[in-house]
N, CA and C atoms as an extended XYZ file, in Angstrom:
513
Properties=species:S:1:pos:R:3:atomname:S:1:resname:S:1:resid:I:1 pbc="F F F"
N       -48.755       11.895       44.922 N   MET     1
C       -47.555       11.700       45.514 CA  MET     1
C       -46.223       10.954       44.721 C   MET     1
N       -45.371       11.093       44.797 N   PHE     2
C       -44.703       10.030       44.304 CA  PHE     2
C       -42.976       10.194       45.622 C   PHE     2
N       -42.210        9.026       44.957 N   VAL     3
C       -40.943        8.528       45.213 CA  VAL     3
C       -40.061        8.824       44.369 C   VAL     3
N       -38.724        9.870       44.474 N   LEU     4
C       -38.009        9.899       44.130 CA  LEU     4
C       -36.532        8.792       44.204 C   LEU     4
N       -36.830        7.459       43.988 N   ARG     5
C       -35.446        6.996       44.603 CA  ARG     5
C       -34.083        7.123       43.960 C   ARG     5
N       -33.489        8.047       44.739 N   CYS     6
C       -31.854        7.978       43.672 CA  CYS     6
C       -30.743        7.313       44.082 C   CYS     6
N       -29.708        7.384       42.494 N   THR     7
C       -28.401        6.567       43.459 CA  THR     7
C       -28.057        6.988       44.057 C   THR     7
N       -26.342        6.216       44.768 N   GLN     8
C       -26.230        6.764       46.297 CA  GLN     8
C       -24.698        8.298       44.960 C   GLN     8
N       -24.921        7.942       44.148 N   LYS     9
C       -24.341        8.933       43.294 CA  LYS     9
C       -24.629       10.235       43.049 C   LYS     9
N       -26.164       10.013       43.067 N   LEU    10
C       -27.148       11.892       42.225 CA  LEU    10
C       -27.946       11.920       44.152 C   LEU    10
N       -27.169       11.015       44.945 N   LEU    11
C       -27.252       11.965       46.732 CA  LEU    11
C       -26.538       12.729       47.287 C   LEU    11
N       -25.428       12.591       46.819 N   SER    12
C       -23.918       12.763       47.354 CA  SER    12
C       -23.640       14.246       46.655 C   SER    12
N       -25.027       14.456       45.320 N   ARG    13
C       -24.342       15.430       44.316 CA  ARG    13
C       -25.378       17.259       44.707 C   ARG    13
N       -26.326       15.634       45.066 N   LEU    14
C       -28.255       16.669       45.506 CA  LEU    14
C       -27.706       17.605       46.812 C   LEU    14
N       -26.826       16.641       47.976 N   ASN    15
C       -26.402       16.721       49.184 CA  ASN    15
C       -27.571       16.098       50.201 C   ASN    15
N       -28.195       15.321       49.432 N   ALA    16
C       -29.790       15.012       50.057 CA  ALA    16
C       -29.676       13.535       51.405 C   ALA    16
N       -30.158       13.958       51.574 N   LYS    17
C       -30.645       12.366       53.270 CA  LYS    17
C       -32.048       11.380       52.244 C   LYS    17
N       -31.881       10.295       52.120 N   PRO    18
C       -33.564       10.045       51.605 CA  PRO    18
C       -34.375        9.868       53.238 C   PRO    18
N       -35.687       10.531       53.246 N   ASP    19
C       -36.157        9.927       54.015 CA  ASP    19
C       -36.619        8.454       54.394 C   ASP    19
N       -36.635        8.325       55.886 N   VAL    20
C       -36.146        6.669       56.419 CA  VAL    20
C       -37.516        5.974       55.730 C   VAL    20
N       -38.578        6.016       56.025 N   GLU    21
C       -39.591        5.128       55.573 CA  GLU    21
C       -40.884        6.097       54.398 C   GLU    21
N       -40.922        5.894       52.782 N   THR    22
C       -41.609        6.449       52.028 CA  THR    22
C       -42.850        5.922       51.906 C   THR    22
N       -44.094        7.080       51.468 N   ALA    23
C       -44.902        6.160       51.762 CA  ALA    23
C       -45.299        5.942       50.330 C   ALA    23
N       -46.485        4.902       50.125 N   PRO    24
C       -46.849        4.251       48.888 CA  PRO    24
C       -47.121        5.885       48.083 C   PRO    24
N       -46.800        4.715       46.634 N   THR    25
C       -47.297        6.609       45.376 CA  THR    25
C       -48.474        6.403       44.770 C   THR    25
N       -49.413        7.073       44.300 N   ASP    26
C       -50.494        7.519       44.468 CA  ASP    26
C       -50.443        8.130       43.019 C   ASP    26
N       -49.512        8.043       42.228 N   ASN    27
C       -49.720        7.955       40.469 CA  ASN    27
C       -49.709        6.703       40.062 C   ASN    27
N       -49.735        6.850       38.059 N   VAL    28
C       -49.769        5.105       37.400 CA  VAL    28
C       -48.201        4.567       37.215 C   VAL    28
N       -47.455        5.875       37.348 N   LEU    29
C       -45.921        4.949       36.814 CA  LEU    29
C       -45.249        4.943       38.047 C   LEU    29
N       -45.788        4.827       39.397 N   GLY    30
C       -44.938        4.792       40.567 CA  GLY    30
C       -43.873        5.639       40.650 C   GLY    30
N       -42.795        4.930       41.649 N   ALA    31
C       -41.706        5.741       42.068 CA  ALA    31
C       -40.943        5.964       40.942 C   ALA    31
N       -39.963        6.477       41.095 N   TRP    32
C       -38.901        6.768       39.930 CA  TRP    32
C       -37.089        6.707       39.975 C   TRP    32
N       -36.380        6.314       39.831 N   TYR    33
C       -35.381        6.250       39.807 CA  TYR    33
C       -34.797        7.013       39.249 C   TYR    33
N       -33.233        7.461       39.679 N   ALA    34
C       -32.520        8.966       38.915 CA  ALA    34
C       -31.138        8.382       39.430 C   ALA    34
N       -30.155        8.466       38.472 N   HIS    35
C       -29.189        8.529       37.964 CA  HIS    35
C       -27.959        9.909       37.591 C   HIS    35
N       -27.186        9.864       38.037 N   LEU    36
C       -26.316       11.626       37.462 CA  LEU    36
C       -25.147       10.467       36.392 C   LEU    36
N       -25.367       11.218       34.832 N   VAL    37
C       -25.567       11.218       34.445 CA  VAL    37
C       -23.593       12.028       34.317 C   VAL    37
N       -22.539       11.212       33.493 N   ARG    38
C       -22.158       12.475       33.056 CA  ARG    38
C       -21.277       11.881       31.552 C   ARG    38
N       -21.555       12.511       31.172 N   ALA    39
C       -20.105       12.046       29.757 CA  ALA    39
C       -20.089       13.954       29.006 C   ALA    39
N       -18.082       13.617       29.246 N   GLY    40
C       -17.390       15.178       29.077 CA  GLY    40
C       -16.998       16.148       29.974 C   GLY    40
N       -17.769       16.764       29.426 N   ARG    41
C       -18.343       18.241       30.081 CA  ARG    41
C       -19.862       17.993       30.619 C   ARG    41
N       -20.886       16.735       29.887 N   VAL    42
C       -22.294       16.730       30.177 CA  VAL    42
C       -22.610       16.872       31.319 C   VAL    42
N       -23.763       17.115       32.009 N   GLN    43
C       -23.862       16.179       32.878 CA  GLN    43
C       -25.744       16.493       32.990 C   GLN    43
N       -26.093       15.249       33.293 N   VAL    44
C       -27.394       15.858       33.009 CA  VAL    44
C       -28.006       14.372       33.971 C   VAL    44
N       -29.304       14.322       34.199 N   VAL    45
C       -29.824       13.235       35.026 CA  VAL    45
C       -30.859       12.546       34.239 C   VAL    45
N       -31.039       10.985       34.652 N   LEU    46
C       -31.621       10.302       33.847 CA  LEU    46
C       -32.932        9.476       35.094 C   LEU    46
N       -34.239        9.484       34.750 N   ALA    47
C       -34.601        8.844       35.497 CA  ALA    47
C       -36.066        8.349       35.089 C   ALA    47
N       -36.006        7.157       35.454 N   VAL    48
C       -36.814        6.331       35.065 CA  VAL    48
C       -37.567        6.051       36.230 C   VAL    48
N       -39.625        5.379       35.274 N   SER    49
C       -41.033        5.600       36.449 CA  SER    49
C       -40.093        4.011       36.626 C   SER    49
N       -40.850        3.346       37.892 N   GLU    50
C       -40.364        1.849       38.425 CA  GLU    50
C       -41.710        1.217       37.381 C   GLU    50
N       -42.669        1.426       36.920 N   ARG    51
C       -42.878        0.501       36.918 CA  ARG    51
C       -43.320        0.106       34.876 C   ARG    51
N       -42.447        1.111       33.925 N   SER    52
C       -42.295        1.391       33.017 CA  SER    52
C       -41.304        1.434       32.593 C   SER    52
N       -40.104        1.858       32.834 N   LEU    53
C       -39.406        2.360       32.745 CA  LEU    53
C       -38.780        3.598       31.570 C   LEU    53
N       -40.018        4.538       32.004 N   LEU    54
C       -40.361        5.525       31.149 CA  LEU    54
C       -38.673        6.769       31.568 C   LEU    54
N       -37.880        6.827       29.679 N   PRO    55
C       -36.948        7.448       30.224 CA  PRO    55
C       -36.983        8.637       30.222 C   PRO    55
N       -36.258        9.712       31.310 N   VAL    56
C       -36.713       11.271       31.277 CA  VAL    56
C       -35.030       11.352       31.359 C   VAL    56
N       -34.459       12.536       30.498 N   VAL    57
C       -33.254       12.736       30.872 CA  VAL    57
C       -33.739       14.485       31.038 C   VAL    57
N       -32.741       14.681       31.827 N   VAL    58
C       -33.066       16.572       32.791 CA  VAL    58
C       -31.713       16.895       32.847 C   VAL    58
N       -31.469       17.723       32.944 N   PRO    59
C       -30.127       18.824       32.982 CA  PRO    59
C       -30.169       18.734       34.758 C   PRO    59
N       -28.478       18.124       35.087 N   ALA    60
C       -28.400       18.417       35.917 CA  ALA    60
C       -27.795       19.420       37.098 C   ALA    60
N       -27.955       20.477       37.269 N   ARG    61
C       -28.199       21.690       36.981 CA  ARG    61
C       -29.092       21.920       38.614 C   ARG    61
N       -28.609       22.769       39.418 N   GLU    62
C       -29.570       23.469       41.001 CA  GLU    62
C       -30.314       22.092       41.181 C   GLU    62
N       -29.415       20.985       42.133 N   GLY    63
C       -30.347       20.313       43.408 CA  GLY    63
C       -31.774       20.342       43.542 C   GLY    63
N       -32.096       21.684       44.145 N   LYS    64
C       -33.176       22.482       45.113 CA  LYS    64
C       -34.063       21.777       44.283 C   LYS    64
N       -33.845       21.836       42.851 N   THR    65
C       -34.629       22.410       41.524 CA  THR    65
C       -35.246       20.558       40.439 C   THR    65
N       -34.324       19.693       41.366 N   LEU    66
C       -34.669       19.129       39.819 CA  LEU    66
C       -35.683       18.079       40.131 C   LEU    66
N       -36.186       18.134       41.320 N   VAL    67
C       -37.640       17.278       40.850 CA  VAL    67
C       -38.391       17.478       40.617 C   VAL    67
N       -38.250       18.959       40.859 N   GLN    68
C       -39.421       19.847       39.826 CA  GLN    68
C       -39.288       19.666       37.751 C   GLN    68
N       -37.621       19.952       37.756 N   ARG    69
C       -37.706       19.655       36.056 CA  ARG    69
C       -37.762       18.414       35.862 C   ARG    69
N       -38.145       17.632       36.614 N   ILE    70
C       -38.405       16.067       36.094 CA  ILE    70
C       -40.020       15.855       36.170 C   ILE    70
N       -40.179       16.300       37.188 N   VAL    71
C       -41.885       16.531       37.089 CA  VAL    71
C       -42.577       17.615       35.650 C   VAL    71
N       -42.209       18.366       35.498 N   THR    72
C       -42.045       18.821       34.122 CA  THR    72
C       -41.581       18.177       33.030 C   THR    72
N       -40.737       17.188       33.429 N   ALA    73
C       -40.516       16.498       31.837 CA  ALA    73
C       -41.355       15.713       31.503 C   ALA    73
N       -41.796       15.158       31.915 N   VAL    74
C       -42.800       14.478       32.268 CA  VAL    74
C       -43.992       14.608       31.733 C   VAL    74
N       -44.642       15.113       31.574 N   GLU    75
C       -46.127       15.822       30.398 CA  GLU    75
C       -45.731       15.744       29.004 C   GLU    75
N       -44.572       16.538       28.957 N   PRO    76
C       -44.181       16.757       27.269 CA  PRO    76
C       -44.105       15.338       27.159 C   PRO    76
N       -43.043       14.384       27.303 N   MET    77
C       -42.422       12.811       27.426 CA  MET    77
C       -44.032       11.659       27.123 C   MET    77
N       -44.854       11.995       28.201 N   LEU    78
C       -46.050       11.415       27.925 CA  LEU    78
C       -47.055       11.441       27.114 C   LEU    78
N       -46.777       12.659       26.648 N   GLN    79
C       -47.788       13.080       25.403 CA  GLN    79
C       -47.260       12.226       24.467 C   GLN    79
N       -45.546       12.610       23.951 N   ALA    80
C       -44.705       12.706       23.326 CA  ALA    80
C       -44.805       10.990       23.078 C   ALA    80
N       -45.049        9.648       23.517 N   VAL    81
C       -44.938        7.933       23.622 CA  VAL    81
C       -46.929        8.207       23.333 C   VAL    81
N       -48.021        9.276       23.273 N   GLY    82
C       -48.815        8.419       23.558 CA  GLY    82
C       -50.159        8.956       23.836 C   GLY    82
N       -49.659        9.257       25.321 N   VAL    83
C       -50.135        9.406       26.424 CA  VAL    83
C       -51.216       10.880       26.180 C   VAL    83
N       -52.981        9.698       26.361 N   PRO    84
C       -52.916       11.506       26.037 CA  PRO    84
C       -53.153       12.349       26.973 C   PRO    84
N       -52.891       13.940       26.341 N   ALA    85
C       -53.009       15.208       27.761 CA  ALA    85
C       -53.014       15.200       28.328 C   ALA    85
N       -55.222       15.039       28.279 N   GLU    86
C       -55.798       14.675       29.867 CA  GLU    86
C       -54.966       13.490       31.117 C   GLU    86
N       -54.346       13.311       30.247 N   ASP    87
C       -54.040       11.618       31.646 CA  ASP    87
C       -52.811       12.374       32.218 C   ASP    87
N       -51.608       12.934       31.321 N   ALA    88
C       -50.460       13.095       31.444 CA  ALA    88
C       -50.948       13.979       32.340 C   ALA    88
N       -51.277       15.083       32.447 N   ALA    89
C       -51.572       15.951       32.940 CA  ALA    89
C       -51.997       15.654       34.242 C   ALA    89
N       -53.231       14.671       34.833 N   ALA    90
C       -53.423       13.964       35.807 CA  ALA    90
C       -52.294       12.940       36.520 C   ALA    90
N       -51.694       12.557       35.999 N   GLU    91
C       -49.756       12.602       36.556 CA  GLU    91
C       -49.703       13.816       36.744 C   GLU    91
N       -49.028       14.645       36.211 N   CYS    92
C       -48.020       15.558       36.467 CA  CYS    92
C       -48.487       16.089       38.187 C   CYS    92
N       -49.786       16.399       38.340 N   ARG    93
C       -50.650       16.786       38.886 CA  ARG    93
C       -50.273       15.923       40.746 C   ARG    93
N       -49.779       14.387       39.717 N   ALA    94
C       -50.314       13.592       40.881 CA  ALA    94
C       -48.932       13.788       41.792 C   ALA    94
N       -47.770       13.988       41.082 N   MET    95
C       -46.539       13.652       41.282 CA  MET    95
C       -46.279       15.592       41.637 C   MET    95
N       -46.823       16.204       42.418 N   GLN    96
C       -46.556       17.655       42.779 CA  GLN    96
C       -45.867       17.847       44.151 C   GLN    96
N       -46.376       16.758       44.643 N   THR    97
C       -46.082       15.885       46.301 CA  THR    97
C       -44.821       14.694       46.020 C   THR    97
N       -43.646       15.685       46.570 N   TRP    98
C       -42.791       13.890       46.408 CA  TRP    98
C       -41.615       13.871       47.688 C   TRP    98
N       -41.416       13.001       47.769 N   THR    99
C       -39.941       12.441       49.173 CA  THR    99
C       -39.027       11.151       48.237 C   THR    99
N       -37.489       11.429       48.674 N   ILE   100
C       -36.721       11.779       48.506 CA  ILE   100
C       -35.888       10.472       48.545 C   ILE   100
N       -35.945        8.966       47.787 N   GLY   101
C       -36.417        8.110       48.590 CA  GLY   101
C       -34.569        7.583       47.992 C   GLY   101
N       -34.101        6.164       48.479 N   LYS   102
C       -32.911        5.298       48.535 CA  LYS   102
C       -33.272        4.513       46.972 C   LYS   102
N       -33.050        4.041       46.264 N   THR   103
C       -33.346        3.046       45.305 CA  THR   103
C       -33.103        1.981       46.042 C   THR   103
N       -34.552        1.324       45.798 N   GLU   104
C       -35.141       -0.678       46.673 CA  GLU   104
C       -34.748       -2.220       45.381 C   GLU   104
N       -35.431       -2.072       43.836 N   ASN   105
C       -35.739       -2.681       43.526 CA  ASN   105
C       -34.337       -2.886       42.243 C   ASN   105
N       -33.908       -3.392       42.354 N   ARG   106
C       -32.561       -4.036       41.337 CA  ARG   106
C       -32.452       -4.267       40.174 C   ARG   106
N       -33.569       -4.822       39.924 N   ARG   107
C       -34.096       -5.052       38.610 CA  ARG   107
C       -34.030       -4.236       37.917 C   ARG   107
N       -34.877       -2.342       38.406 N   VAL   108
C       -35.136       -1.106       38.098 CA  VAL   108
C       -33.698       -1.110       38.047 C   VAL   108
N       -32.858       -0.867       38.799 N   ILE   109
C       -31.628       -0.357       38.937 CA  ILE   109
C       -31.074       -0.944       37.640 C   ILE   109
N       -31.266       -2.185       36.923 N   GLY   110
C       -29.736       -2.771       36.170 CA  GLY   110
C       -30.670       -2.733       34.545 C   GLY   110
N       -31.964       -1.844       34.505 N   SER   111
C       -32.309       -1.168       32.975 CA  SER   111
C       -32.077        0.173       33.519 C   SER   111
N       -31.567        0.919       34.918 N   LEU   112
C       -31.491        2.391       34.718 CA  LEU   112
C       -30.279        1.681       34.532 C   LEU   112
N       -29.329        1.386       34.474 N   ASN   113
C       -28.366        0.785       34.401 CA  ASN   113
C       -27.505        0.725       32.951 C   ASN   113
N       -29.231        0.245       31.941 N   ASP   114
C       -28.782        0.010       30.914 CA  ASP   114
C       -28.800        1.147       29.826 C   ASP   114
N       -29.483        1.221       30.322 N   LEU   115
C       -30.080        2.471       30.071 CA  LEU   115
C       -28.941        4.393       29.837 C   LEU   115
N       -28.621        3.924       31.396 N   VAL   116
C       -26.692        5.116       31.358 CA  VAL   116
C       -25.996        4.662       31.003 C   VAL   116
N       -26.208        3.852       30.021 N   TYR   117
C       -24.191        3.164       29.258 CA  TYR   117
C       -25.025        3.188       27.630 C   TYR   117
N       -25.861        3.612       27.475 N   GLN   118
C       -26.321        4.060       26.286 CA  GLN   118
C       -26.465        5.717       26.300 C   GLN   118
N       -26.672        6.162       26.838 N   LEU   119
C       -27.270        7.896       27.537 CA  LEU   119
C       -26.222        8.228       27.321 C   LEU   119
N       -24.869        7.388       27.732 N   GLU   120
C       -23.560        7.979       27.837 CA  GLU   120
C       -22.368        8.089       26.259 C   GLU   120
N       -23.236        7.223       25.962 N   GLY   121
C       -22.261        7.122       24.448 CA  GLY   121
C       -23.124        8.568       23.852 C   GLY   121
N       -24.303        7.984       22.970 N   ALA   122
C       -24.986        9.111       23.162 CA  ALA   122
C       -25.304       10.778       22.707 C   ALA   122
N       -25.121       11.248       24.116 N   LEU   123
C       -24.476       12.496       24.025 CA  LEU   123
C       -23.759       13.598       23.544 C   LEU   123
N       -22.409       12.393       23.229 N   PRO   124
C       -21.307       13.213       23.912 CA  PRO   124
C       -21.614       12.681       21.758 C   PRO   124
N       -21.781       11.543       21.564 N   TYR   125
C       -22.298       11.391       19.683 CA  TYR   125
C       -23.098       12.015       18.512 C   TYR   125
N       -23.939       12.627       19.246 N   TRP   126
C       -25.328       13.184       18.410 CA  TRP   126
C       -25.909       14.502       20.291 C   TRP   126
N       -24.836       15.432       19.617 N   PRO   127
C       -24.940       16.674       20.564 CA  PRO   127
C       -26.210       17.295       19.458 C   PRO   127
N       -26.601       17.421       19.045 N   GLU   128
C       -27.373       18.455       18.656 CA  GLU   128
C       -28.918       17.971       19.113 C   GLU   128
N       -29.145       16.587       19.437 N   ARG   129
C       -30.370       16.275       20.128 CA  ARG   129
C       -30.491       17.359       21.108 C   ARG   129
N       -32.251       17.747       21.423 N   THR   130
C       -32.787       17.837       22.620 CA  THR   130
C       -32.132       16.304       23.902 C   THR   130
N       -32.835       17.032       25.347 N   LEU   131
C       -32.688       16.091       25.962 CA  LEU   131
C       -33.850       15.488       26.604 C   LEU   131
N       -34.709       15.650       25.718 N   GLN   132
C       -35.718       14.693       25.384 CA  GLN   132
C       -36.132       14.578       23.839 C   GLN   132
N       -35.124       14.774       22.570 N   ASP   133
C       -35.652       13.208       22.163 CA  ASP   133
C       -34.039       11.830       22.735 C   ASP   133
N       -33.038       12.904       23.227 N   HIS   134
C       -32.467       11.723       23.837 CA  HIS   134
C       -33.757       10.497       24.654 C   HIS   134
N       -34.703       10.935       25.364 N   SER   135
C       -35.628       10.297       25.963 CA  SER   135
C       -36.248        9.466       24.789 C   SER   135
N       -36.279       10.414       23.939 N   LEU   136
C       -37.250        9.718       23.068 CA  LEU   136
C       -37.140        8.245       22.451 C   LEU   136
N       -35.693        8.531       22.450 N   TRP   137
C       -34.383        7.748       21.818 CA  TRP   137
C       -34.337        6.371       22.372 C   TRP   137
N       -34.057        7.080       23.832 N   LEU   138
C       -34.092        5.671       24.638 CA  LEU   138
C       -35.515        5.180       25.020 C   LEU   138
N       -36.804        5.391       25.200 N   ALA   139
C       -38.149        4.465       25.533 CA  ALA   139
C       -38.149        3.708       24.165 C   ALA   139
N       -37.425        3.962       23.778 N   LYS   140
C       -38.012        2.652       22.634 CA  LYS   140
C       -36.647        1.373       23.016 C   LYS   140
N       -36.236        1.266       23.503 N   THR   141
C       -35.707        0.643       23.928 CA  THR   141
C       -35.800       -0.761       24.971 C   THR   141
N       -35.705       -2.335       23.549 N   PRO   142
C       -36.151       -3.009       24.990 CA  PRO   142
C       -35.411       -3.855       26.453 C   PRO   142
N       -36.261       -3.841       27.269 N   LEU   143
C       -35.890       -4.012       27.938 CA  LEU   143
C       -35.976       -5.545       28.718 C   LEU   143
N       -35.504       -6.066       29.947 N   LYS   144
C       -35.543       -6.871       30.253 CA  LYS   144
C       -36.632       -7.260       31.168 C   LYS   144
N       -36.426       -6.502       32.029 N   PHE   145
C       -37.064       -6.251       32.851 CA  PHE   145
C       -39.296       -6.322       32.741 C   PHE   145
N       -38.618       -5.419       31.280 N   ILE   146
C       -40.263       -5.599       31.335 CA  ILE   146
C       -40.519       -6.318       29.582 C   ILE   146
N       -40.333       -7.435       30.110 N   ASP   147
C       -40.192       -8.416       28.659 CA  ASP   147
C       -40.106       -8.397       27.393 C   ASP   147
N       -38.716       -7.240       27.131 N   TYR   148
C       -38.108       -7.262       26.759 CA  TYR   148
C       -38.726       -6.381       25.796 C   TYR   148
N       -39.750       -5.627       25.667 N   GLY   149
C       -40.231       -4.367       25.610 CA  GLY   149
C       -39.646       -3.870       25.932 C   GLY   149
N       -40.800       -1.980       24.797 N   SER   150
C       -39.822       -0.951       25.084 CA  SER   150
C       -41.022       -0.171       26.104 C   SER   150
N       -39.880        0.485       26.905 N   PRO   151
C       -40.779        2.156       28.239 CA  PRO   151
C       -42.030        2.869       27.292 C   PRO   151
N       -42.034        2.770       26.196 N   ASP   152
C       -43.303        3.319       25.715 CA  ASP   152
C       -44.485        2.810       25.560 C   ASP   152
N       -43.511        1.335       25.801 N   SER   153
C       -45.170        0.640       24.789 CA  SER   153
C       -46.364       -0.425       26.005 C   SER   153
N       -45.122        0.354       27.568 N   ALA   154
C       -45.387       -0.270       28.185 CA  ALA   154
C       -45.380        1.107       29.246 C   ALA   154
N       -44.960        2.049       29.299 N   THR   155
C       -46.617        3.053       29.716 CA  THR   155
C       -47.206        3.151       28.965 C   THR   155
N       -47.614        3.509       27.370 N   LEU   156
C       -48.764        3.239       26.598 CA  LEU   156
C       -49.907        1.875       27.793 C   LEU   156
N       -49.874        0.445       27.878 N   ALA   157
C       -50.399       -0.272       28.882 CA  ALA   157
C       -50.530        0.165       29.738 C   ALA   157
N       -50.035        0.685       30.454 N   ALA   158
C       -49.946        1.343       32.384 CA  ALA   158
C       -51.265        2.389       32.329 C   ALA   158
N       -50.784        3.430       31.249 N   PHE   159
C       -52.749        4.042       31.004 CA  PHE   159
C       -53.552        2.942       30.662 C   PHE   159
N       -53.196        2.573       29.727 N   ALA   160
C       -55.135        1.752       29.308 CA  ALA   160
C       -54.983        1.124       30.136 C   ALA   160
N       -54.134       -0.106       31.073 N   ALA   161
C       -54.779       -0.425       32.685 CA  ALA   161
C       -55.525        0.147       33.378 C   ALA   161
N       -55.047        1.638       33.717 N   HIS   162
C       -55.537        2.475       34.211 CA  HIS   162
C       -57.268        2.913       33.920 C   HIS   162
N       -56.120        3.289       33.032 N   ARG   163
C       -58.570        4.002       32.251 CA  ARG   163
C       -59.989        3.409       32.423 C   ARG   163
N       -59.079        1.819       32.163 N   ALA   164
C       -59.833        0.683       32.375 CA  ALA   164
C       -60.993        0.062       34.022 C   ALA   164
N       -59.339        0.254       34.765 N   MET   165
C       -59.393        0.197       36.299 CA  MET   165
C       -61.042        0.947       36.947 C   MET   165
N       -60.451        2.846       36.503 N   GLN   166
C       -61.204        3.527       36.673 CA  GLN   166
C       -62.719        3.314       36.039 C   GLN   166
N       -62.081        3.032       34.624 N   ALA   167
C       -63.446        2.764       34.469 CA  ALA   167
C       -65.083        1.638       34.570 C   ALA   167
N       -64.057        0.154       35.039 N   ALA   168
C       -64.804       -0.291       35.784 CA  ALA   168
C       -65.173       -0.127       37.235 C   ALA   168
N       -64.638        1.049       37.936 N   ARG   169
C       -65.257        1.174       39.266 CA  ARG   169
C       -66.531        2.444       38.920 C   ARG   169
N       -66.677        2.435       38.477 N   GLY   170
C       -67.787        4.279       37.284 CA  GLY   170
C       -66.491        4.856       37.598 C   GLY   170
N       -65.912        5.609       37.717 N   ARG   171
C       -65.271        7.244       37.371 CA  ARG   171
C       -65.418        7.541       35.924 C   ARG   171
């Protein structure tokens, strides 16, 4: 299970009420923070994982299917940055149940805003890019929250640490 923490702008667009109390996440990348991005006539949702800031860009259409579209986009994104296929599939299985929550971590929101700013400029400049291409481009951005590392390398490190912990437990 994971929590999708939406900005107020996205909550309004989804016409959703956040859960007051959210359960702790049990996936490697933790909760995800999401924001509605408008660049001209293009509207997308940028979601980042709380632990590694891995970005995923999905279309903003149909609020009812937004969470499932984010989950569906996570697996190919994880594989594209180098996470083994079995780990990527396990992460997506852990994300099949979710709750909606309000944003909490101001440092994650600051990094999300940095990525939003870049995406707003990139969408009209590179209209031929796919949303996954934009996600991969953003994943190489150094961010202060992760000690000026990039989300793609932070994601690989998170999965390596998770595998080491599982091996130490004998699983």
